[in-house]
Amino acid sequence: MEIPRRQALIAGAAAIACIIALQAFNSVACYEHTLLTFLLVLGVFVLAPLLPAIVSLFTANPLRAVGACLLFAPWLVFAYYVDCVRPYQGGGASMIYVAVLLWGTPCAIVGALLTGPVMRLFGLSVAPRR
């Protein structure tokens, strides 16, 4: 089955928007960040893991952005759990966003790389550029 390129681009952009919304939820619900602090955290800790998804939008298969976001999102959920749900266990400042950066980036790369073969396995393809 061939997916129209426009729909693939919209799905990839929506996946990236969902990641940004997830980080916005973390910033507002847990950390009570201002808009400036949210943008700073987004640029420092979330932009690098989102780069594979952003680059994927400009490839032959924009749906790779969805795969990158699917494997990166659990790291943001884990950061929320560690800092906001789990009781504080002492030991100083939280370093969970360092893990988000260091482990989320390779996960996003793997997600982007595996999306193509998985799509071919299920007989899916994206229409070529015009």
GROMACS .gro file of C-alpha atoms in nm, residues 20-39 41 80 84 97:
model
   24
   20ILE     CA    1   0.727   1.896   2.196
   21ALA     CA    2   0.386   1.876   2.366
   22LEU     CA    3   0.510   1.598   2.592
   23GLN     CA    4   0.806   1.811   2.697
   24ALA     CA    5   0.570   2.107   2.748
   25PHE     CA    6   0.360   1.890   2.978
   26ASN     CA    7   0.671   1.792   3.175
   27SER     CA    8   0.781   2.154   3.199
   28VAL     CA    9   0.445   2.288   3.315
   29ALA     CA   10   0.310   2.003   3.526
   30CYS     CA   11   0.627   1.904   3.705
   31TYR     CA   12   0.891   2.173   3.689
   32GLU     CA   13   0.672   2.486   3.668
   33HIS     CA   14   0.897   2.633   3.399
   34THR     CA   15   0.843   2.972   3.243
   35LEU     CA   16   0.823   2.999   2.866
   36LEU     CA   17   1.189   3.098   2.846
   37THR     CA   18   1.299   2.804   3.063
   38PHE     CA   19   1.083   2.566   2.860
   39LEU     CA   20   1.246   2.686   2.537
   41VAL     CA   21   1.526   2.295   2.805
   80TYR     CA   22   0.851   1.268   3.429
   84CYS     CA   23   0.751   1.394   3.951
   97TYR     CA   24   1.760   1.484   3.149
   0.00000   0.00000   0.00000
